[in-house]
Amino acid sequence: MLFEELSNESKVWMSHGDQVTAIPSGFRVIATTDTAPFAATRHEEKPLFGIQFHPEVTHSIDGKQILKNFVIKICQASQKWTMSEFIGKEINRIRSIVGDKNQVIGAVSGGVDSSVAAKLMHLAIGDRFHGILVDNGVMRHLECEQAKQMLVDKMGINLKIANASDRFLSNLAGITEPEKKRKIIGNTFIDVFEEEAKAIDDACAASGTPPIEFLLQGTLYPDVIESISFKGPSATIKTHHNVGGLKENMKLKLIEPLRELFKDEVRELGRLLGMDDDLVWRHPFPGPGIAIRILGEVTKEQVAIARKADYIYIEEIKKAGLYRQIAQAYAALLPVKAVGVKGDKRTYEQMICLRAVETSDFMTADWFPFPYDVLKRISSRICNEVEGVNRVVYDVSSKPPATIELE
């Protein structure tokens, strides 16, 4: 039953270091490999199955069919749940948590995750939701201006832009270790939010309105899986800004309406909420921003280089009509220098690493096969237009073993 209706090309992704050495009494093997003798098992009489592979990831061909067989045919679950149903239930859940008078402060960035979360919150409690965009100094080119236009002008959300760029960059001075960067940015982010919350609290107190008690975040399920051991002894791959980067003594209570959704589900949710396609299909941008796309110390000068290279990269991808074929793309700045020539002069400048991946779940990913002419044009523009760069390389690593972000 578990493997019914699979294609001849079907395969599954097995990426783990654990080994099953024996199966319980009453079970038999239904799938095996050279290195996994008990890749799948089932009970002789009861509808009990066990697998040691990942049907949920992009790399597993027909993985969704295996999950469907388990949920529908074996568990006999009814297929009544829809994303439209999720909207109504989540709005009601938010209202029950927040109440009729409490205020919510929202972590928004202009990306699809935080924007969908903000839209849900706005639908649930209206003007009692206060969106705040923290300019951390490591955002993309024109990020704040575009976010304001999208969130305020098109979605009607209360938004305040808190410029704390100098503060973030000061805290990051001298830091090169990736996890320390994430922790510093996460902690500084919450510090700024608590200060903004206090300012709103003071205004609420003056008007007799209840204080801010809740913080909205657009955390997704892959963030949770990779950041903490959610169920069982799973390893922490990296700390995500929306999960492991939060302070233990944080005063605000978290609301994460998208916590159990994957990226493709969030995009479908955004479409149902009537958001613009440009926002719905916008590539993900990490909470720590360009700071984890600059390998080594983060300075204002390094940010400027990475930011300009990234802007050129995305602009050329869109011109080539490839943006929607790619799940995520960015330009990273490497902490190495190489000899080059510009004009008649020898140069010794840094390298830009281009990253672009194909994936639907972001748990696994393949590198995107760019047409050579597109890569050539991107490389030429970056080398000629970005001061401090004389070489461009393209990352052809899949996830795993690499992650999508370099840090």
Coordinates of C-alpha atoms in Angstrom, one line a residue:
M1 CA 0.0 0.0 0.0
L2 CA 2.8 2.4 0.9
F3 CA 4.5 2.2 -2.5
E4 CA 1.5 2.0 -4.8
E5 CA 1.3 4.2 -7.9
L6 CA 5.0 5.0 -8.0
S7 CA 6.7 5.7 -11.3
N8 CA 9.6 3.6 -12.7
E9 CA 11.9 6.6 -12.1
S10 CA 11.0 6.8 -8.4
K11 CA 13.8 7.3 -5.9
V12 CA 14.1 8.6 -2.4
W13 CA 16.6 10.7 -0.5
M14 CA 18.6 9.0 2.3
S15 CA 20.8 11.5 4.2
H16 CA 21.5 10.4 7.7
G17 CA 24.1 8.8 9.9
D18 CA 21.8 6.4 11.8
Q19 CA 21.5 2.7 11.1
V20 CA 18.7 0.3 11.9
T21 CA 20.3 -3.0 13.0
A22 CA 17.2 -5.1 13.7
I23 CA 13.4 -4.9 13.3
P24 CA 10.8 -5.8 15.9
S25 CA 9.0 -9.1 16.0
G26 CA 6.0 -9.2 13.6
F27 CA 7.5 -6.8 11.1
R28 CA 8.9 -7.6 7.6
V29 CA 11.2 -5.7 5.2
I30 CA 9.5 -4.1 2.2
A31 CA 12.4 -1.9 0.9
T32 CA 16.2 -2.2 1.2
T33 CA 19.4 -0.8 -0.2
D34 CA 23.0 -1.9 -0.1
T35 CA 23.7 0.2 3.0
A36 CA 20.2 0.3 4.6
P37 CA 18.9 -3.3 5.0
F38 CA 15.7 -2.0 6.7
A39 CA 14.9 1.0 4.6
A40 CA 11.2 0.3 4.9
T41 CA 9.2 -2.1 7.1
R42 CA 5.6 -3.0 7.8
H43 CA 3.8 -5.1 10.4
E44 CA 2.5 -8.4 9.2
E45 CA -1.1 -7.8 10.4
K46 CA -1.5 -4.2 11.7
P47 CA -1.3 -1.0 9.5
L48 CA 2.1 -0.1 11.0
F49 CA 5.0 1.1 8.7
G50 CA 8.5 2.3 9.3
I51 CA 10.8 4.1 6.8
Q52 CA 14.4 5.3 7.0
F53 CA 14.4 7.9 4.2
H54 CA 13.0 11.3 3.5
P55 CA 9.8 11.2 1.3
E56 CA 9.1 14.9 2.1
V57 CA 12.0 16.5 0.4
T58 CA 12.5 17.7 -3.2
H59 CA 15.1 15.1 -4.0
S60 CA 12.6 12.2 -3.4
I61 CA 10.8 11.5 -6.7
D62 CA 7.2 10.4 -5.9
G63 CA 7.8 11.3 -2.2
K64 CA 4.5 13.1 -2.1
Q65 CA 2.8 10.0 -3.5
I66 CA 4.3 7.9 -0.7
L67 CA 3.0 10.4 1.9
K68 CA -0.4 10.4 0.2
N69 CA -0.6 6.7 0.3
F70 CA 0.2 6.7 4.0
V71 CA -2.2 9.5 4.9
I72 CA -5.1 8.6 2.7
K73 CA -5.0 4.8 2.0
I74 CA -3.4 3.6 5.2
C75 CA -4.6 6.1 7.8
Q76 CA -7.8 6.8 5.9
A77 CA -7.7 10.5 6.7
S78 CA -10.4 12.6 5.0
Q79 CA -9.2 15.2 2.5
K80 CA -11.2 18.2 3.8
W81 CA -8.3 20.5 4.8
T82 CA -7.7 23.4 2.4
M83 CA -5.6 26.5 2.6
S84 CA -8.7 28.6 2.5
E85 CA -9.9 26.8 5.6
F86 CA -6.5 27.5 7.2
I87 CA -7.0 31.3 6.8
G88 CA -10.3 31.3 8.7
K89 CA -9.1 29.0 11.5
E90 CA -5.8 30.9 11.9
I91 CA -7.6 34.3 12.1
N92 CA -9.9 32.9 14.8
R93 CA -6.9 31.4 16.7
I94 CA -5.1 34.7 16.6
R95 CA -8.1 36.5 17.9
S96 CA -8.5 34.0 20.8
I97 CA -4.9 34.4 21.8
V98 CA -4.7 38.2 21.5
G99 CA -8.1 39.1 22.8
D100 CA -10.3 42.1 22.0
K101 CA -8.0 44.9 23.2
N102 CA -4.3 43.7 23.3
Q103 CA -1.8 45.2 20.9
V104 CA 0.6 43.2 18.7
I105 CA 4.0 44.3 17.4
G106 CA 5.0 42.7 14.1
A107 CA 8.4 41.6 12.8
V108 CA 8.1 42.5 9.1
S109 CA 10.7 42.7 6.4
G110 CA 8.9 42.9 3.1
G111 CA 9.6 39.2 2.3
V112 CA 6.7 36.8 1.6
D113 CA 6.9 35.1 5.0
S114 CA 6.6 38.1 7.2
S115 CA 4.2 39.8 4.8
V116 CA 1.8 36.9 4.8
A117 CA 2.0 36.7 8.6
A118 CA 1.4 40.5 8.8
K119 CA -1.6 40.2 6.5
L120 CA -3.2 37.5 8.6
M121 CA -2.6 39.5 11.8
H122 CA -4.0 42.7 10.2
L123 CA -7.1 40.7 9.1
A124 CA -7.5 39.3 12.6
I125 CA -7.1 42.5 14.7
G126 CA -6.9 45.4 12.3
D127 CA -5.1 48.6 13.6
R128 CA -4.1 46.9 16.8
F129 CA -1.3 45.3 14.8
H130 CA 1.8 47.5 14.6
G131 CA 4.3 46.4 11.9
I132 CA 7.9 47.4 12.5
L133 CA 10.7 47.0 10.0
V134 CA 14.1 47.1 11.5
D135 CA 16.7 48.5 9.1
N136 CA 19.7 46.5 10.4
G137 CA 22.2 47.9 7.8
V138 CA 22.5 44.5 6.1
M139 CA 19.4 44.5 3.9
R140 CA 19.2 44.4 0.1
H141 CA 19.3 47.5 -2.1
L142 CA 16.1 49.6 -1.7
E143 CA 14.7 47.0 0.7
C144 CA 13.1 49.4 3.1
E145 CA 11.6 51.6 0.4
Q146 CA 10.0 48.6 -1.4
A147 CA 8.7 47.1 1.8
K148 CA 7.0 50.4 2.8
Q149 CA 5.3 50.6 -0.6
M150 CA 4.1 47.0 -0.4
L151 CA 3.0 46.9 3.2
V152 CA 1.6 50.4 3.7
D153 CA 0.4 51.5 0.3
K154 CA -0.9 48.2 -1.0
M155 CA -1.8 46.3 2.2
G156 CA -2.8 49.1 4.5
I157 CA -0.6 47.9 7.4
N158 CA 0.6 50.2 10.1
L159 CA 4.4 50.3 9.7
K160 CA 7.3 52.0 11.3
I161 CA 10.8 51.8 10.0
A162 CA 13.4 51.8 12.8
N163 CA 16.8 52.7 11.5
A164 CA 19.3 50.8 13.6
S165 CA 21.9 50.1 11.0
D166 CA 24.8 51.7 12.8
R167 CA 24.0 49.8 16.0
F168 CA 23.9 46.4 14.2
L169 CA 27.2 47.1 12.3
S170 CA 28.9 48.2 15.5
N171 CA 27.8 45.0 17.3
L172 CA 29.1 42.9 14.5
A173 CA 32.5 44.6 14.4
G174 CA 35.3 42.0 14.5
I175 CA 32.9 39.0 14.4
T176 CA 33.6 36.3 11.8
E177 CA 32.0 33.1 13.2
P178 CA 28.5 32.5 11.5
E179 CA 26.6 31.4 14.6
K180 CA 27.9 34.4 16.6
K181 CA 26.7 36.7 13.8
R182 CA 23.2 35.2 13.9
K183 CA 23.0 35.4 17.7
I184 CA 24.2 39.0 17.7
I185 CA 21.8 40.0 15.0
G186 CA 18.9 38.1 16.7
N187 CA 19.6 39.7 20.1
T188 CA 20.0 43.2 18.7
F189 CA 16.9 42.7 16.7
I190 CA 14.9 41.9 19.8
D191 CA 16.5 44.8 21.7
V192 CA 15.3 47.2 19.0
F193 CA 11.9 45.6 19.0
E194 CA 11.5 45.9 22.8
E195 CA 12.5 49.6 22.6
E196 CA 9.9 50.2 19.9
A197 CA 7.3 48.2 21.9
K198 CA 8.0 50.5 24.9
A199 CA 7.4 53.6 22.8
I200 CA 4.1 52.1 21.7
D201 CA 3.3 51.1 25.3
D202 CA 3.9 54.7 26.4
A203 CA 1.5 55.9 23.7
C204 CA -1.0 53.2 24.7
A205 CA -0.8 54.1 28.4
A206 CA -1.5 57.8 27.6
S207 CA -4.6 56.8 25.7
G208 CA -5.8 54.1 28.2
T209 CA -5.1 51.3 25.7
P210 CA -3.7 47.9 26.8
P211 CA 0.1 47.5 26.4
I212 CA 2.0 45.5 23.8
E213 CA 2.2 41.8 24.8
F214 CA 2.8 39.9 21.6
L215 CA 5.5 39.7 18.9
L216 CA 4.5 38.4 15.4
Q217 CA 7.1 36.4 13.4
G218 CA 7.0 34.7 10.0
T219 CA 8.8 31.5 11.1
L220 CA 8.3 28.5 8.8
Y221 CA 8.6 24.8 9.5
P222 CA 12.0 24.3 7.8
D223 CA 13.3 27.1 10.1
V224 CA 12.2 25.1 13.1
I225 CA 13.5 21.8 11.9
E226 CA 17.0 23.1 11.1
S227 CA 17.3 25.2 14.3
I228 CA 16.1 23.0 17.1
S229 CA 15.3 19.5 18.0
F230 CA 11.5 19.8 17.4
K231 CA 10.6 16.1 18.0
G232 CA 13.4 13.6 18.9
P233 CA 17.2 13.9 18.9
S234 CA 17.6 15.7 15.6
A235 CA 20.7 17.8 15.1
T236 CA 20.8 21.6 14.9
I237 CA 21.9 22.5 11.4
K238 CA 22.0 26.3 11.9
T239 CA 20.3 28.8 14.1
H240 CA 17.6 30.7 12.2
H241 CA 17.0 34.3 13.2
N242 CA 13.3 33.6 13.8
V243 CA 14.0 30.6 16.1
G244 CA 17.3 30.1 17.9
G245 CA 18.3 33.7 17.7
L246 CA 15.8 35.0 20.2
K247 CA 16.8 36.0 23.8
E248 CA 15.8 33.7 26.6
N249 CA 14.6 36.6 28.7
M250 CA 12.5 38.2 25.9
K251 CA 9.5 40.0 27.4
L252 CA 7.1 39.6 24.4
K253 CA 5.1 36.5 23.7
L254 CA 5.6 35.0 20.3
I255 CA 2.8 34.4 17.7
E256 CA 4.0 32.4 14.7
P257 CA 1.0 31.7 12.4
L258 CA 3.1 30.1 9.7
R259 CA 5.2 27.9 12.0
E260 CA 3.9 24.6 10.5
L261 CA 3.9 25.6 6.8
F262 CA 6.5 25.2 4.1
K263 CA 7.4 27.9 1.6
D264 CA 5.2 26.6 -1.2
E265 CA 2.2 26.6 1.2
V266 CA 3.0 30.2 2.3
R267 CA 3.0 31.3 -1.3
E268 CA -0.3 29.6 -1.9
L269 CA -1.6 31.4 1.2
G270 CA -0.4 34.7 -0.1
R271 CA -2.1 34.2 -3.4
L272 CA -5.4 33.4 -1.7
L273 CA -5.0 36.6 0.4
G274 CA -4.8 38.6 -2.8
M275 CA -1.1 39.7 -2.6
D276 CA 0.8 40.8 -5.7
D277 CA 2.7 38.1 -7.6
D278 CA 5.9 40.1 -7.2
L279 CA 5.6 39.6 -3.4
V280 CA 4.3 36.1 -3.5
W281 CA 7.1 34.8 -5.7
R282 CA 9.9 36.9 -4.1
H283 CA 13.0 34.9 -3.2
P284 CA 13.6 34.3 0.5
F285 CA 15.9 36.6 2.4
P286 CA 17.4 35.5 5.7
G287 CA 16.7 37.5 8.9
P288 CA 20.5 38.1 9.4
G289 CA 20.5 39.5 5.8
I290 CA 23.7 40.2 3.9
A291 CA 25.6 39.6 7.1
I292 CA 25.6 35.8 6.5
R293 CA 26.4 36.4 2.8
I294 CA 29.6 38.2 3.7
L295 CA 32.1 35.5 4.8
G296 CA 34.3 37.1 7.4
E297 CA 33.9 40.4 9.2
V298 CA 30.8 42.5 8.3
T299 CA 31.6 46.2 7.6
K300 CA 29.8 49.0 5.9
E301 CA 32.2 48.7 3.0
Q302 CA 31.7 44.9 2.6
V303 CA 28.0 45.3 2.8
A304 CA 28.1 47.9 -0.1
I305 CA 30.0 45.5 -2.3
A306 CA 27.8 42.5 -1.6
R307 CA 24.6 44.6 -1.9
K308 CA 25.5 46.0 -5.3
A309 CA 26.6 42.6 -6.7
D310 CA 23.4 41.0 -5.5
Y311 CA 21.3 43.8 -7.1
I312 CA 23.0 43.3 -10.5
Y313 CA 22.6 39.5 -10.2
I314 CA 18.8 39.5 -9.4
E315 CA 18.2 42.2 -12.1
E316 CA 19.9 40.0 -14.8
I317 CA 18.0 36.9 -13.6
K318 CA 14.7 38.8 -14.0
K319 CA 15.7 40.2 -17.4
A320 CA 16.5 36.6 -18.6
G321 CA 13.0 35.5 -17.5
L322 CA 14.5 33.0 -15.0
Y323 CA 13.4 34.4 -11.7
R324 CA 10.4 32.1 -11.0
Q325 CA 12.4 29.0 -12.1
I326 CA 14.8 29.7 -9.3
A327 CA 13.7 29.2 -5.7
Q328 CA 16.5 31.4 -4.2
A329 CA 19.4 33.3 -5.6
Y330 CA 22.0 35.7 -4.1
A331 CA 25.5 37.0 -4.4
A332 CA 27.9 36.4 -1.5
L333 CA 31.2 38.1 -0.8
L334 CA 34.1 35.7 -0.2
P335 CA 37.0 36.6 2.3
V336 CA 39.7 35.9 -0.3
K337 CA 41.5 38.0 -2.9
A338 CA 42.8 37.2 -6.3
V339 CA 45.0 38.9 -8.9
G340 CA 43.2 40.5 -11.8
V341 CA 43.5 43.2 -14.5
K342 CA 41.4 46.3 -14.9
G343 CA 42.3 48.6 -17.7
D344 CA 46.1 48.4 -17.8
K345 CA 46.5 47.9 -14.1
R346 CA 47.1 44.8 -11.9
T347 CA 44.4 44.4 -9.2
Y348 CA 44.2 42.3 -6.1
E349 CA 40.5 42.2 -5.2
Q350 CA 37.8 40.1 -3.7
M351 CA 35.6 37.4 -5.2
I352 CA 31.8 37.2 -5.5
C353 CA 30.2 33.8 -5.2
L354 CA 26.8 33.4 -7.0
R355 CA 24.3 31.0 -5.6
A356 CA 21.0 29.8 -7.2
V357 CA 19.0 26.8 -6.3
E358 CA 15.9 24.8 -7.4
T359 CA 13.7 23.5 -4.6
S360 CA 10.1 23.4 -3.4
D361 CA 10.6 22.7 0.3
F362 CA 14.0 24.2 1.0
M363 CA 15.0 21.1 3.0
T364 CA 16.9 19.8 -0.1
A365 CA 18.0 21.7 -3.2
D366 CA 19.8 21.4 -6.5
W367 CA 21.9 24.2 -8.0
F368 CA 20.3 25.9 -11.0
P369 CA 21.7 25.2 -14.5
F370 CA 22.1 28.7 -15.8
P371 CA 22.5 29.3 -19.6
Y372 CA 26.2 30.2 -20.2
D373 CA 25.3 33.5 -21.8
V374 CA 23.4 34.6 -18.7
L375 CA 26.2 33.8 -16.4
K376 CA 28.7 35.5 -18.7
R377 CA 26.6 38.7 -18.7
I378 CA 26.2 38.6 -14.9
S379 CA 29.9 38.1 -14.3
S380 CA 30.9 40.8 -16.7
R381 CA 28.6 43.4 -15.1
I382 CA 29.7 42.6 -11.6
C383 CA 33.4 42.7 -12.4
N384 CA 33.0 46.0 -14.3
E385 CA 30.4 47.8 -12.1
V386 CA 31.3 46.7 -8.5
E387 CA 34.4 48.3 -7.1
G388 CA 36.6 45.9 -5.2
V389 CA 35.7 42.8 -7.1
N390 CA 37.6 41.3 -10.0
R391 CA 36.4 37.7 -10.1
V392 CA 33.0 35.8 -10.0
V393 CA 32.5 32.1 -9.3
Y394 CA 29.3 30.0 -9.4
D395 CA 28.4 27.6 -6.5
V396 CA 27.4 24.2 -8.0
S397 CA 26.8 22.5 -4.6
S398 CA 23.5 20.8 -3.8
K399 CA 21.8 20.7 -0.4
P400 CA 22.9 18.5 1.3
P401 CA 25.8 18.4 1.8
A402 CA 25.9 22.2 1.4
T403 CA 23.2 24.5 2.9
I404 CA 21.5 27.1 0.7
E405 CA 23.1 30.0 2.6
L406 CA 26.9 30.1 2.9
E407 CA 26.7 30.8 6.6

